[in-house]
mmCIF file of N, CA and C in Angstrom:
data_model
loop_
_atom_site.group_PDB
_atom_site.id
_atom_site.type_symbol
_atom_site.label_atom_id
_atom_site.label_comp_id
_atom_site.label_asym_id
_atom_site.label_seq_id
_atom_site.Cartn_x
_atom_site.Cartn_y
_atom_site.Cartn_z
ATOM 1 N N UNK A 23 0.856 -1.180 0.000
ATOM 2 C CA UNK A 23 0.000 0.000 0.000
ATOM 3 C C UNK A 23 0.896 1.234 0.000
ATOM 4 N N UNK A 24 0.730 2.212 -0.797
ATOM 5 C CA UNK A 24 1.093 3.752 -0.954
ATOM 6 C C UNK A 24 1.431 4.224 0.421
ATOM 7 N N UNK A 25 1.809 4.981 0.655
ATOM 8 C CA UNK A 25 2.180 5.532 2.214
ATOM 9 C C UNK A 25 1.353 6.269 2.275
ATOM 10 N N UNK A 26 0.946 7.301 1.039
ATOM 11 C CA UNK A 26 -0.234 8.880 1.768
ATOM 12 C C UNK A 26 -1.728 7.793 1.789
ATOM 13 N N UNK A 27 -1.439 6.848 1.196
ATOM 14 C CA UNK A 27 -3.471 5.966 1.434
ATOM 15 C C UNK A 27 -3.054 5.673 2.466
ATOM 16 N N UNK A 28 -1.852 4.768 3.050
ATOM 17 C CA UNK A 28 -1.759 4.484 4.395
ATOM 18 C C UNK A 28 -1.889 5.064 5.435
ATOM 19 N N UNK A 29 -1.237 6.602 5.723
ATOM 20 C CA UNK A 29 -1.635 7.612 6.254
ATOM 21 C C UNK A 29 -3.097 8.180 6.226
ATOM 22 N N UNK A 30 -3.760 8.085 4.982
ATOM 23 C CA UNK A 30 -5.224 8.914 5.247
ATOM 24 C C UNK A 30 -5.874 8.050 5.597
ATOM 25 N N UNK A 31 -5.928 6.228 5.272
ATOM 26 C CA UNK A 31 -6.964 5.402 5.654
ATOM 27 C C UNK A 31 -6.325 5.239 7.646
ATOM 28 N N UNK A 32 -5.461 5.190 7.872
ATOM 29 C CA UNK A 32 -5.118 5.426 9.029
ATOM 30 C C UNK A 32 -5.833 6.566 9.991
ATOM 31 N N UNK A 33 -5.790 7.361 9.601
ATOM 32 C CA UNK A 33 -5.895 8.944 9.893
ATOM 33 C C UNK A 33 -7.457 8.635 10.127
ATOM 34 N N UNK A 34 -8.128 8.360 9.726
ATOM 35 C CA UNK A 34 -9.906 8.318 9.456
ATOM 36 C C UNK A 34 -9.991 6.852 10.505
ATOM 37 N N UNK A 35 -9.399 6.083 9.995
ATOM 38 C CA UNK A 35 -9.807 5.091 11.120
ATOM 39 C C UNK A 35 -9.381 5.243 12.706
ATOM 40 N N UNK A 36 -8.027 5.822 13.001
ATOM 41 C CA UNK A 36 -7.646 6.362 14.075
ATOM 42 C C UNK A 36 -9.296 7.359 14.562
ATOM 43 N N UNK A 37 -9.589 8.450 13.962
ATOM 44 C CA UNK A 37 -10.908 9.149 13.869
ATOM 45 C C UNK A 37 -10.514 10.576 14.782
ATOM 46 N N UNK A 38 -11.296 10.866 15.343
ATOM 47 C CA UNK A 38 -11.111 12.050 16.345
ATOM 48 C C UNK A 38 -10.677 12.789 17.494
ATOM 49 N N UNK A 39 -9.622 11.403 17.546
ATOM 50 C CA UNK A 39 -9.080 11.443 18.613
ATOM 51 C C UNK A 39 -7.827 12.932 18.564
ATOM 52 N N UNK A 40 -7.517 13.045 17.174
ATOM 53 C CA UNK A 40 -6.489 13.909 17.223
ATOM 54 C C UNK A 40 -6.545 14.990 18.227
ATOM 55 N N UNK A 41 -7.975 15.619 17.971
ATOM 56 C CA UNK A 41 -8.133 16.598 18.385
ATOM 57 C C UNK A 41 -8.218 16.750 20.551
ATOM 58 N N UNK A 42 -7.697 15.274 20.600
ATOM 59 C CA UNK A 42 -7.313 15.559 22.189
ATOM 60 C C UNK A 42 -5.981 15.561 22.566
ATOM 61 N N UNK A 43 -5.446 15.564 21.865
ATOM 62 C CA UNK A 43 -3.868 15.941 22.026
ATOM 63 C C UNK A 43 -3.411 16.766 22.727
ATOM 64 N N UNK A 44 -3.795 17.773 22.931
ATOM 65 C CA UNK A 44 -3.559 18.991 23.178
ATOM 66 C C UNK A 44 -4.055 18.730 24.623
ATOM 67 N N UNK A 45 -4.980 18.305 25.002
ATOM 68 C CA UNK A 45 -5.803 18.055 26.459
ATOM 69 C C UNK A 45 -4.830 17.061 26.861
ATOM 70 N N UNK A 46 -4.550 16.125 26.058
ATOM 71 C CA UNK A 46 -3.739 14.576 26.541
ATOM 72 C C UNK A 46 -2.013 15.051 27.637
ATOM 73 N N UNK A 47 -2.051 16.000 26.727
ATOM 74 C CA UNK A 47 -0.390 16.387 27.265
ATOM 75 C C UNK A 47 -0.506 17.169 28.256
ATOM 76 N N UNK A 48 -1.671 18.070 28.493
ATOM 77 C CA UNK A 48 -1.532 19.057 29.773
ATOM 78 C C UNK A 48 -1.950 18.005 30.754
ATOM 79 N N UNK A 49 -2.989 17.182 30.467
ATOM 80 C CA UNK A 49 -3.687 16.458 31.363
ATOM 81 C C UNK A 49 -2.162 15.429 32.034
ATOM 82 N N UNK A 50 -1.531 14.928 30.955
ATOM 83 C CA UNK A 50 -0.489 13.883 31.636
ATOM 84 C C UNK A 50 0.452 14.431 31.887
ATOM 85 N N UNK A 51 1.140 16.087 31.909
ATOM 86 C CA UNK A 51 2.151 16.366 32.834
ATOM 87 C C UNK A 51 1.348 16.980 33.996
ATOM 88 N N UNK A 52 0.343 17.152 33.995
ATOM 89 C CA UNK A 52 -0.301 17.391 35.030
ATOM 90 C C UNK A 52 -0.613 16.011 36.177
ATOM 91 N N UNK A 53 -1.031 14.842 35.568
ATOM 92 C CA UNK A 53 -0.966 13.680 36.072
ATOM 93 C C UNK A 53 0.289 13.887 37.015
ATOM 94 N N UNK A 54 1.314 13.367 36.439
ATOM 95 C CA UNK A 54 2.789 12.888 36.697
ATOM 96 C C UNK A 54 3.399 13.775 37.795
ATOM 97 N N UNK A 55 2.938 15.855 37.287
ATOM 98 C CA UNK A 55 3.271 16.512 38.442
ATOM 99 C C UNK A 55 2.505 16.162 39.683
ATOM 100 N N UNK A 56 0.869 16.047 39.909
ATOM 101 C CA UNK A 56 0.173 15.631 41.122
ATOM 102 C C UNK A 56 0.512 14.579 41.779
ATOM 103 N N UNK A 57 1.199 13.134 41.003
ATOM 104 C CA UNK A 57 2.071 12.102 41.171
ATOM 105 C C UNK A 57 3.685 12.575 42.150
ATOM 106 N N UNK A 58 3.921 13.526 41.870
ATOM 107 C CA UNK A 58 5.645 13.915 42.352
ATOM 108 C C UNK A 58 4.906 14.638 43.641
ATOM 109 N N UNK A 59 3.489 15.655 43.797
ATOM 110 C CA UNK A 59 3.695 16.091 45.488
ATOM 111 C C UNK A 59 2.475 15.054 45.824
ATOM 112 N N UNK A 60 2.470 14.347 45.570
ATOM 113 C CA UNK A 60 1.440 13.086 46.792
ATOM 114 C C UNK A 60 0.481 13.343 46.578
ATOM 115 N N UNK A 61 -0.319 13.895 45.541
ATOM 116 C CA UNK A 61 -1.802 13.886 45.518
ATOM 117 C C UNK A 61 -2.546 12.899 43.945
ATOM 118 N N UNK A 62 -2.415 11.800 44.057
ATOM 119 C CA UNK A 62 -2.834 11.247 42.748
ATOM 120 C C UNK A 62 -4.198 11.545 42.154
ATOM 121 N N UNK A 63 -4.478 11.154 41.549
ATOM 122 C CA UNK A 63 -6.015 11.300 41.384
ATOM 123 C C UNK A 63 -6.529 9.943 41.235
ATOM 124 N N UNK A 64 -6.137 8.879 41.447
ATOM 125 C CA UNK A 64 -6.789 7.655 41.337
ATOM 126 C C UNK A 64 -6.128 6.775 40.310
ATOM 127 N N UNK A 65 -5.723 5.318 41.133
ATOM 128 C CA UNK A 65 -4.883 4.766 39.295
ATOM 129 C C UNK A 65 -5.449 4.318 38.334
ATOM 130 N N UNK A 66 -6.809 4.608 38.081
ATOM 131 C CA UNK A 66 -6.944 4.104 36.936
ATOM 132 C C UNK A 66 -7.038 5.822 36.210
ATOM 133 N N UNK A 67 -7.361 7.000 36.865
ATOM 134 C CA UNK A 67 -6.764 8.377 36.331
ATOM 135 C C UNK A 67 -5.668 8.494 35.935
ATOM 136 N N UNK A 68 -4.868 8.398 36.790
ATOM 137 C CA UNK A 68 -3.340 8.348 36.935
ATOM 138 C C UNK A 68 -2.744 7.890 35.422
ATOM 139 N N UNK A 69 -3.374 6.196 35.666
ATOM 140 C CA UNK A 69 -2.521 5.874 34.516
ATOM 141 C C UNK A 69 -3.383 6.249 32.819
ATOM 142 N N UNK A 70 -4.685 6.472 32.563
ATOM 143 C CA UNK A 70 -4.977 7.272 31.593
ATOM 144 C C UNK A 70 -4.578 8.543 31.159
ATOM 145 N N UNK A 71 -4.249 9.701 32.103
ATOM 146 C CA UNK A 71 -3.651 10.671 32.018
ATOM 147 C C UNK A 71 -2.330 10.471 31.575
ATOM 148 N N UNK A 72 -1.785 9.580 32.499
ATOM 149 C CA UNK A 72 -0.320 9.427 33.005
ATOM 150 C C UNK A 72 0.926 8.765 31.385
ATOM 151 N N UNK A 73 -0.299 7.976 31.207
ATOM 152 C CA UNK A 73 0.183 7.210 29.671
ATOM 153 C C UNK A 73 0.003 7.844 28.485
ATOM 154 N N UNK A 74 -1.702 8.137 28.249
ATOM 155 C CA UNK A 74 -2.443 8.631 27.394
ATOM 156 C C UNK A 74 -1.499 9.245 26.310
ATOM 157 N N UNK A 75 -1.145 10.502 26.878
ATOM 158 C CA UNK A 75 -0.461 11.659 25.814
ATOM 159 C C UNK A 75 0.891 11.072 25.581
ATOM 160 N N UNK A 76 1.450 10.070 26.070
ATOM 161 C CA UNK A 76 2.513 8.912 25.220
ATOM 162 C C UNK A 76 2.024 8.333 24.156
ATOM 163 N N UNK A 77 1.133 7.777 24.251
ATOM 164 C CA UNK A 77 -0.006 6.553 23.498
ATOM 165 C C UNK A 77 -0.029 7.144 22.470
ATOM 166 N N UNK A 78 -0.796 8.625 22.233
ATOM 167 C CA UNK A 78 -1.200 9.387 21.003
ATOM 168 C C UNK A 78 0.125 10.009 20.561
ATOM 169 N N UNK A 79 0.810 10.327 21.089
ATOM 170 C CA UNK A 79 2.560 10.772 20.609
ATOM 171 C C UNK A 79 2.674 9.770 19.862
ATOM 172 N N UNK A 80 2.676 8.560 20.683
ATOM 173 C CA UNK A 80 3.343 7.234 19.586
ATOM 174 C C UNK A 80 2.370 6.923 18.547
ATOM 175 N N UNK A 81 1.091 7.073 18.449
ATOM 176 C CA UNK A 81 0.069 6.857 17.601
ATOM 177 C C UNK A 81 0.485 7.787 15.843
ATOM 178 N N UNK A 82 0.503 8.972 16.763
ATOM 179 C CA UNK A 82 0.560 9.520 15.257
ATOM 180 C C UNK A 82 2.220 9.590 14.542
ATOM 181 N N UNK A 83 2.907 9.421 15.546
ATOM 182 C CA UNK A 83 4.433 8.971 15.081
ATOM 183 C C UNK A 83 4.702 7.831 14.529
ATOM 184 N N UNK A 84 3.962 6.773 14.593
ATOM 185 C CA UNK A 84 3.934 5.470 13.962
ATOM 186 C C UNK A 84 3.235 5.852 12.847
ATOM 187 N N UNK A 85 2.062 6.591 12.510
ATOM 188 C CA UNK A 85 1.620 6.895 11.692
ATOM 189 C C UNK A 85 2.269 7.908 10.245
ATOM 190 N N UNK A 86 2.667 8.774 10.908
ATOM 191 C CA UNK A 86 3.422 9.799 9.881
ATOM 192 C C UNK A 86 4.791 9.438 9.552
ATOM 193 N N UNK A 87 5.698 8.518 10.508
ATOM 194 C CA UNK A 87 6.970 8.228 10.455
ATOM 195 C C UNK A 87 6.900 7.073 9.115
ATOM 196 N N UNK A 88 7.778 7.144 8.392
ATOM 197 C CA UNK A 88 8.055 5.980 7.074
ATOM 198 C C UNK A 88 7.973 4.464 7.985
ATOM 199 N N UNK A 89 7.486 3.883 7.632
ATOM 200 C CA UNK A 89 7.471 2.139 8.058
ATOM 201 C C UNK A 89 8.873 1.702 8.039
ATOM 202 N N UNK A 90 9.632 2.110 6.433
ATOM 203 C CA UNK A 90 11.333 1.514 6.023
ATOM 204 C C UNK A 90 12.057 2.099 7.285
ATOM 205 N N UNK A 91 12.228 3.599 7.977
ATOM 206 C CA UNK A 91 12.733 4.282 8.550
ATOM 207 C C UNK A 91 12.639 3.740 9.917
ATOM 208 N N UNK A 92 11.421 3.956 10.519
ATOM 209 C CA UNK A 92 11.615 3.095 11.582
ATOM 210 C C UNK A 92 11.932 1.615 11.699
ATOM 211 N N UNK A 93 11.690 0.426 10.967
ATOM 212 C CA UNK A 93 12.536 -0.926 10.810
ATOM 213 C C UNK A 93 13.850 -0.438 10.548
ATOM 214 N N UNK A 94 14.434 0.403 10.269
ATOM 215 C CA UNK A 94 15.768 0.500 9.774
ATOM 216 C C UNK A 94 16.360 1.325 11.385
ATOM 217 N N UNK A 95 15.794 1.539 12.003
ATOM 218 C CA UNK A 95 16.739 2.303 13.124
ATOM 219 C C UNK A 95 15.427 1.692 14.555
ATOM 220 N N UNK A 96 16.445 0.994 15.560
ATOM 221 C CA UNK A 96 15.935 -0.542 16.337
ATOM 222 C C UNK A 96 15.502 0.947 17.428
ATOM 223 N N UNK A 97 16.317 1.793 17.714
ATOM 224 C CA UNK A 97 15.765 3.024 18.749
ATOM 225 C C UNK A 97 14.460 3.818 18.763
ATOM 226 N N UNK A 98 14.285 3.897 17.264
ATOM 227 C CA UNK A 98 12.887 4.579 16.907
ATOM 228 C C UNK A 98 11.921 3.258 17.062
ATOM 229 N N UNK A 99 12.079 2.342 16.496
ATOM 230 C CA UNK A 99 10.654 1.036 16.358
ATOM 231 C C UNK A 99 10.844 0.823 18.238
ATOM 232 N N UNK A 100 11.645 0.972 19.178
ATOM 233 C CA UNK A 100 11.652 0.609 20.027
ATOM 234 C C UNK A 100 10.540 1.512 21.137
ATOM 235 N N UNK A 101 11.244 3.174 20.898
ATOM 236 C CA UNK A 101 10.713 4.221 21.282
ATOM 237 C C UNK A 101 9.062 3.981 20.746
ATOM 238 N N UNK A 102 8.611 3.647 19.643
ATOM 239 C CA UNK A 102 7.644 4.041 18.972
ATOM 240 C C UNK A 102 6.528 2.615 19.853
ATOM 241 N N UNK A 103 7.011 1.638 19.920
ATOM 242 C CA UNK A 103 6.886 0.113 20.334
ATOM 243 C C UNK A 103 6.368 0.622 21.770
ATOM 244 N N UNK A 104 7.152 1.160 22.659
ATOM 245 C CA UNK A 104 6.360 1.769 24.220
ATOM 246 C C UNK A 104 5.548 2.581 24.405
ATOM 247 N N UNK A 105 5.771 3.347 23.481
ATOM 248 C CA UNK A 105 5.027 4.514 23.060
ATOM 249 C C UNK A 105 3.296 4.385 23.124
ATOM 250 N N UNK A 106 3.166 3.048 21.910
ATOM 251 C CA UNK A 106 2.011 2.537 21.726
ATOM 252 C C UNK A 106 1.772 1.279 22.698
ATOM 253 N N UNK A 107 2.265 0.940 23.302
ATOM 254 C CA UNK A 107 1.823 0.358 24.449
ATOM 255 C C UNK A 107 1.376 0.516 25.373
ATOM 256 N N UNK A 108 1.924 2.315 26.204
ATOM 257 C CA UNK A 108 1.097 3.040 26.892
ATOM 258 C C UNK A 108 0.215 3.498 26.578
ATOM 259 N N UNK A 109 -0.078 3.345 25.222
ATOM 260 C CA UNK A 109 -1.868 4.069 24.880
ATOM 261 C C UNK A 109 -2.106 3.103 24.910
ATOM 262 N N UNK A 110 -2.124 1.763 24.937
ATOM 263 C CA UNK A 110 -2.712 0.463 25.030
ATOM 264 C C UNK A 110 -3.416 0.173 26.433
ATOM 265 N N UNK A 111 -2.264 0.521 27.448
ATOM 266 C CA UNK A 111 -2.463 0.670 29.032
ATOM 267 C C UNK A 111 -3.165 1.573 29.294
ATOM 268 N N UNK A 112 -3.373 2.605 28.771
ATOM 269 C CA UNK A 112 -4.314 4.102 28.987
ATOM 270 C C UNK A 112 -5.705 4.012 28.365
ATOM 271 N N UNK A 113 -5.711 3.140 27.737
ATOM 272 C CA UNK A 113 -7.123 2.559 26.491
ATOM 273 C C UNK A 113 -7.931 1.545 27.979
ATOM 274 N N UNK A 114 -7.233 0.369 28.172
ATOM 275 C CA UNK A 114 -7.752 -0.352 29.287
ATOM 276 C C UNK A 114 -7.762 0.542 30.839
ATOM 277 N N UNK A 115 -7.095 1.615 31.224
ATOM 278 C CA UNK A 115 -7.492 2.446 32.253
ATOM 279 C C UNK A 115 -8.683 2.999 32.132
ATOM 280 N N UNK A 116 -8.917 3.547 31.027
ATOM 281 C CA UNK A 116 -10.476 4.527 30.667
ATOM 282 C C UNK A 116 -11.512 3.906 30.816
ATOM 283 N N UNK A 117 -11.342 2.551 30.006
ATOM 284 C CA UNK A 117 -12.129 1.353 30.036
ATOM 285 C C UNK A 117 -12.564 1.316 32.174
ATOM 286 N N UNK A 118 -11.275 0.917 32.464
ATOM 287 C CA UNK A 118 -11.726 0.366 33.832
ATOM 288 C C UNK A 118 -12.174 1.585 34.721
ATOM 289 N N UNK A 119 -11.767 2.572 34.136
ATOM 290 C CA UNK A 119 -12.324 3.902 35.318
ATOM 291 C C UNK A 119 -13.914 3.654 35.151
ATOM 292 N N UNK A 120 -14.377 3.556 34.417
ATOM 293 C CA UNK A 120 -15.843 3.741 34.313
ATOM 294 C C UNK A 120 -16.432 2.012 35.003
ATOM 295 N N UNK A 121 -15.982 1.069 35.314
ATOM 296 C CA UNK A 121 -16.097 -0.220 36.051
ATOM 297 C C UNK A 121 -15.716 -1.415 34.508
ATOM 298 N N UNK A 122 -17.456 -1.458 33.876
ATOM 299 C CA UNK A 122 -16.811 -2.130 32.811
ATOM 300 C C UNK A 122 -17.178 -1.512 31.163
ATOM 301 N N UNK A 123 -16.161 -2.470 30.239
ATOM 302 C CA UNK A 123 -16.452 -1.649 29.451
ATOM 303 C C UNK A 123 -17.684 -1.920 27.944
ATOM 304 N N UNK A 124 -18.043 -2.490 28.900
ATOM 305 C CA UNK A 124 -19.727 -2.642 28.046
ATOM 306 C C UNK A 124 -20.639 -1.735 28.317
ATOM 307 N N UNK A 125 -20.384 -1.693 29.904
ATOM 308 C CA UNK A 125 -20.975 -0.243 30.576
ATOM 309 C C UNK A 125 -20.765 0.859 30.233
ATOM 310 N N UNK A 126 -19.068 1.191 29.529
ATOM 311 C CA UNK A 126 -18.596 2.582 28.745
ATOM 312 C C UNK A 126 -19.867 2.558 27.424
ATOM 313 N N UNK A 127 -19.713 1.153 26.899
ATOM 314 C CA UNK A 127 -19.639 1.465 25.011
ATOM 315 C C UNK A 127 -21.453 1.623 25.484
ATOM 316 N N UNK A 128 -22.278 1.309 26.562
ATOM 317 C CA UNK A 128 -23.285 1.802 26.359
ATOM 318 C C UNK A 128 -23.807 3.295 26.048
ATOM 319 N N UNK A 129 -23.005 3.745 27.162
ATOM 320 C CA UNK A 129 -23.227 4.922 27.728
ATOM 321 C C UNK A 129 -22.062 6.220 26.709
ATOM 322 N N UNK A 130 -20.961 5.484 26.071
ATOM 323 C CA UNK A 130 -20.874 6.460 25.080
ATOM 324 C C UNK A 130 -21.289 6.402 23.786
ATOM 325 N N UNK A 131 -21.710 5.039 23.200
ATOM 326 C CA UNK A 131 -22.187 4.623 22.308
ATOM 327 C C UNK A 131 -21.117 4.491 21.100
ATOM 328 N N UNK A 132 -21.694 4.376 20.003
ATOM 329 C CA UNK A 132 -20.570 4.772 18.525
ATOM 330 C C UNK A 132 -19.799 5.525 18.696
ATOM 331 N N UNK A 133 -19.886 6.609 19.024
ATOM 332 C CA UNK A 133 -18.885 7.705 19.041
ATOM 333 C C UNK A 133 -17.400 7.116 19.870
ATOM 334 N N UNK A 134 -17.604 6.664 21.139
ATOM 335 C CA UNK A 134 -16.518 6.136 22.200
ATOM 336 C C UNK A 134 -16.327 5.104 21.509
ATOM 337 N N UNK A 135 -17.114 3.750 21.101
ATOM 338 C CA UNK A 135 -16.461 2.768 20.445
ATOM 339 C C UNK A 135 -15.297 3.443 19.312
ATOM 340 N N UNK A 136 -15.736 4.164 18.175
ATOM 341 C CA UNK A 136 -14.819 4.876 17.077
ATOM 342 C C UNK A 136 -13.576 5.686 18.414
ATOM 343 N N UNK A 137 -13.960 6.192 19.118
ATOM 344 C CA UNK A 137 -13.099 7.334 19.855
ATOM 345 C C UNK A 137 -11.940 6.027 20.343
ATOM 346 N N UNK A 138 -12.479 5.055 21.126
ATOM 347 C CA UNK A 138 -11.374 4.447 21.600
ATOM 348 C C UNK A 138 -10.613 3.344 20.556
ATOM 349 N N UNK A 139 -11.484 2.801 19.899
ATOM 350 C CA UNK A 139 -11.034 1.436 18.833
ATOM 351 C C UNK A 139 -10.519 2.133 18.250
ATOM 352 N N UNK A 140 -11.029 3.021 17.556
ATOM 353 C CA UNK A 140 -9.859 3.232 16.340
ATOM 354 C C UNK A 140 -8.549 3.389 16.646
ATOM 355 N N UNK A 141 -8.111 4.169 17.726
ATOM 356 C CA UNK A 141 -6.467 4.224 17.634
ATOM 357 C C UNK A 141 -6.247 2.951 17.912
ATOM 358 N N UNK A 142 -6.691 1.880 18.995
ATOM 359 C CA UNK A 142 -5.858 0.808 19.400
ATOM 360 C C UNK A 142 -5.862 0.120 17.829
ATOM 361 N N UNK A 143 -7.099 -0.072 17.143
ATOM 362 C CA UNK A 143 -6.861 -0.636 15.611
ATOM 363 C C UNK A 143 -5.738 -0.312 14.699
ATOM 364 N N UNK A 144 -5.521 1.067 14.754
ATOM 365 C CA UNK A 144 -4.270 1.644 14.374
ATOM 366 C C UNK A 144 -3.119 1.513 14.739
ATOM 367 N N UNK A 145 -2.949 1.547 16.188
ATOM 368 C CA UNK A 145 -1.881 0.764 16.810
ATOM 369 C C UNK A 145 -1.358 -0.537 16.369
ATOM 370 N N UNK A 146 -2.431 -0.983 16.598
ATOM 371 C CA UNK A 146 -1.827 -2.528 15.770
ATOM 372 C C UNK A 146 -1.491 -2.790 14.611
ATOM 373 N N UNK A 147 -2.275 -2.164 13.881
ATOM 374 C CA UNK A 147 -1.879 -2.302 12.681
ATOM 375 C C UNK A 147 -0.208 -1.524 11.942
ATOM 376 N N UNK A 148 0.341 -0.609 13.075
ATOM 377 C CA UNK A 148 1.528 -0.344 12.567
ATOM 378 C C UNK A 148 2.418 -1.345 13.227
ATOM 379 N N UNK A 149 2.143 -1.700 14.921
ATOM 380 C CA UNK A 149 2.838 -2.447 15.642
ATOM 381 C C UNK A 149 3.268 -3.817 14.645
ATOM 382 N N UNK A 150 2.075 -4.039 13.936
ATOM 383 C CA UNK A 150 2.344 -5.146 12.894
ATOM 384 C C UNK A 150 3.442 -4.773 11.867
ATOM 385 N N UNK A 151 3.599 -3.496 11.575
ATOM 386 C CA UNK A 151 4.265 -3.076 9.914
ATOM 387 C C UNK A 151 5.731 -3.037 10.282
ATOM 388 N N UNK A 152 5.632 -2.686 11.767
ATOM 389 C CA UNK A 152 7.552 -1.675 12.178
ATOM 390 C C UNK A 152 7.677 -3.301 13.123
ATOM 391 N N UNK A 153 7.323 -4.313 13.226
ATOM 392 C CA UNK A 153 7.937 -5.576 13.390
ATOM 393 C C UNK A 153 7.891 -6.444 12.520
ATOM 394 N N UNK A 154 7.426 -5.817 11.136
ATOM 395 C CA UNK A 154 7.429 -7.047 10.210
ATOM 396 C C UNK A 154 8.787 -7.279 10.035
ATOM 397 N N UNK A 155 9.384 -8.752 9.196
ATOM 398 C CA UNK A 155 10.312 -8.482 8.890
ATOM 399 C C UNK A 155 10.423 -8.630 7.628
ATOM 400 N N UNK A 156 11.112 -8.115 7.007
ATOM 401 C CA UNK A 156 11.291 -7.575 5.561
ATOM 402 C C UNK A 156 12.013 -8.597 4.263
#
């Protein structure tokens, strides 16, 4: 597959999440600082905040970064590899903050199913590309 179809069919299936980026990163150095003077907010907060704005860092960096480029340098697929693992861990925190997550996908419906599946779908699907081997 082309890289810019890979990127836009990516991009759409990932869905709307982009636009929390910006919340993800204040929210998780904010996490991490309430973490350093003793006031957490709860671990399944903690670690959604705490991971989250890693998760989507690595999301769209796996995404925009060349597939050849990262297999070709073991620091970036590595970096990129934790990256998306803490949005993996921050995906199942959100999930468990709310108890379960049948109880989420009721109560957010389509929108939260697309909001949360799509990146982990995306995730995987690069986690698959930058460990293939060639």
């Amino acid at each position: 597959m082309k890289t810019p179809v890979r990127i836009l069919i990516q991009l759409i299936v990932a869905g709307p999440v982009l636009i929390y980026v910006p919340f993800a990163i204040i929210a998780g150095i904010g996490s991490i600082a309430s973490l350093l003077i003793g006031e957490p907010l709860g671990p399944s907060k903690s670690l959604a905040y705490g991971l989250g704005w890693l998760g989507l860092l690595g999301l769209y960096g796996s995404i925009f970064t060349p597939t050849r480029t990262v297999q070709r340098h073991h620091w970036l697929r590595l970096t990129l590899t934790v990256a998306l693992a803490c949005g993996f861990i921050a995906t199942a925190a959100v999930l468990a903050n709310d108890g379960d997550p049948a109880g989420f996908m009721a109560r957010a419906g389509v929108f939260g199913l697309y909001l949360l599946a799509g990146p982990v779908v995306v995730g995987c699907w690069n986690l698959a590309l930058m460990h293939k081997r060639a």
